[in-house]
């Protein structure tokens, strides 16, 4: 397993690099955003770990840059900022998970395992369908009524999760935990925001509607309106 670590604080970066190497991970280390960008765009990594506050290019900007060319590599953000808003900014930039400093090294290892396992799980391609909507999890192509629908990586995971749970009411908490692998404080509307993005792409202009709101409970993907 090859890991890119972008972290400008020498004490923190050498501690993490040493610990990961003891676990037999291969680690490339960059001390600033620019060097991190060069490495990220010219090598294949199993996971990218980004400190948020970096010289030259911030971790958030770097995350966006990487996502423009690579939608599949897992990205984990490290930061001292731990509010829900900061998490949402990071996740919106395309990060998969978020770890607040200071953290226990065991916690970092657990996140790395979870993120790389999820990536490997996706290696068996399947066709998932409901009504005239179909998703090919191998080619990542989604079509409705034969028309290709372009989804962002996170919208894709969200729709995939719905398709795997057709007819089942999914609460916001369950969706947040499965799609962002993070527990959101109540009052965060990230799930609703993404459901809206998805509805605009897969339901708007099509019939029947597939994503239904169950007031007070959550959302369900199903064909009938009842
Ligand atoms: Ca830093």
PDB file of N, CA, C and O and ligand atoms in Angstrom, residues 7-9 51 53-54 101, ligand 1:
ATOM      1  N   UNK A   7       2.028  17.099   4.865  1.00  0.00           N
ATOM      2  CA  UNK A   7       1.983  17.653   6.232  1.00  0.00           C
ATOM      3  C   UNK A   7       3.229  18.511   6.440  1.00  0.00           C
ATOM      4  O   UNK A   7       4.342  18.039   6.237  1.00  0.00           O
ATOM      5  N   UNK A   8       3.025  19.793   6.798  1.00  0.00           N
ATOM      6  CA  UNK A   8       4.160  20.715   6.872  1.00  0.00           C
ATOM      7  C   UNK A   8       4.856  20.753   8.228  1.00  0.00           C
ATOM      8  O   UNK A   8       5.954  21.275   8.327  1.00  0.00           O
ATOM      9  N   UNK A   9       4.213  20.230   9.279  1.00  0.00           N
ATOM     10  CA  UNK A   9       4.880  20.259  10.582  1.00  0.00           C
ATOM     11  C   UNK A   9       5.801  19.040  10.698  1.00  0.00           C
ATOM     12  O   UNK A   9       5.323  17.912  10.756  1.00  0.00           O
ATOM     13  N   UNK A  51      -2.938  17.424   5.311  1.00  0.00           N
ATOM     14  CA  UNK A  51      -3.148  18.403   6.368  1.00  0.00           C
ATOM     15  C   UNK A  51      -3.917  19.563   5.721  1.00  0.00           C
ATOM     16  O   UNK A  51      -3.697  19.877   4.547  1.00  0.00           O
ATOM     17  N   UNK A  53      -4.114  22.932   6.762  1.00  0.00           N
ATOM     18  CA  UNK A  53      -3.379  24.189   6.703  1.00  0.00           C
ATOM     19  C   UNK A  53      -1.941  23.919   6.272  1.00  0.00           C
ATOM     20  O   UNK A  53      -1.143  23.358   7.011  1.00  0.00           O
ATOM     21  N   UNK A  54      -1.644  24.295   5.017  1.00  0.00           N
ATOM     22  CA  UNK A  54      -0.354  23.995   4.399  1.00  0.00           C
ATOM     23  C   UNK A  54       0.196  25.248   3.723  1.00  0.00           C
ATOM     24  O   UNK A  54      -0.581  26.090   3.277  1.00  0.00           O
ATOM     25  N   UNK A 101      -6.922  16.872  14.759  1.00  0.00           N
ATOM     26  CA  UNK A 101      -5.725  16.801  15.607  1.00  0.00           C
ATOM     27  C   UNK A 101      -6.051  17.330  16.994  1.00  0.00           C
ATOM     28  O   UNK A 101      -6.813  18.285  17.092  1.00  0.00           O
TER      29      UNK A 101
HETATM   30 CA1  LIG B   1      -0.222  22.425   8.923  1.00  0.00          CA
END
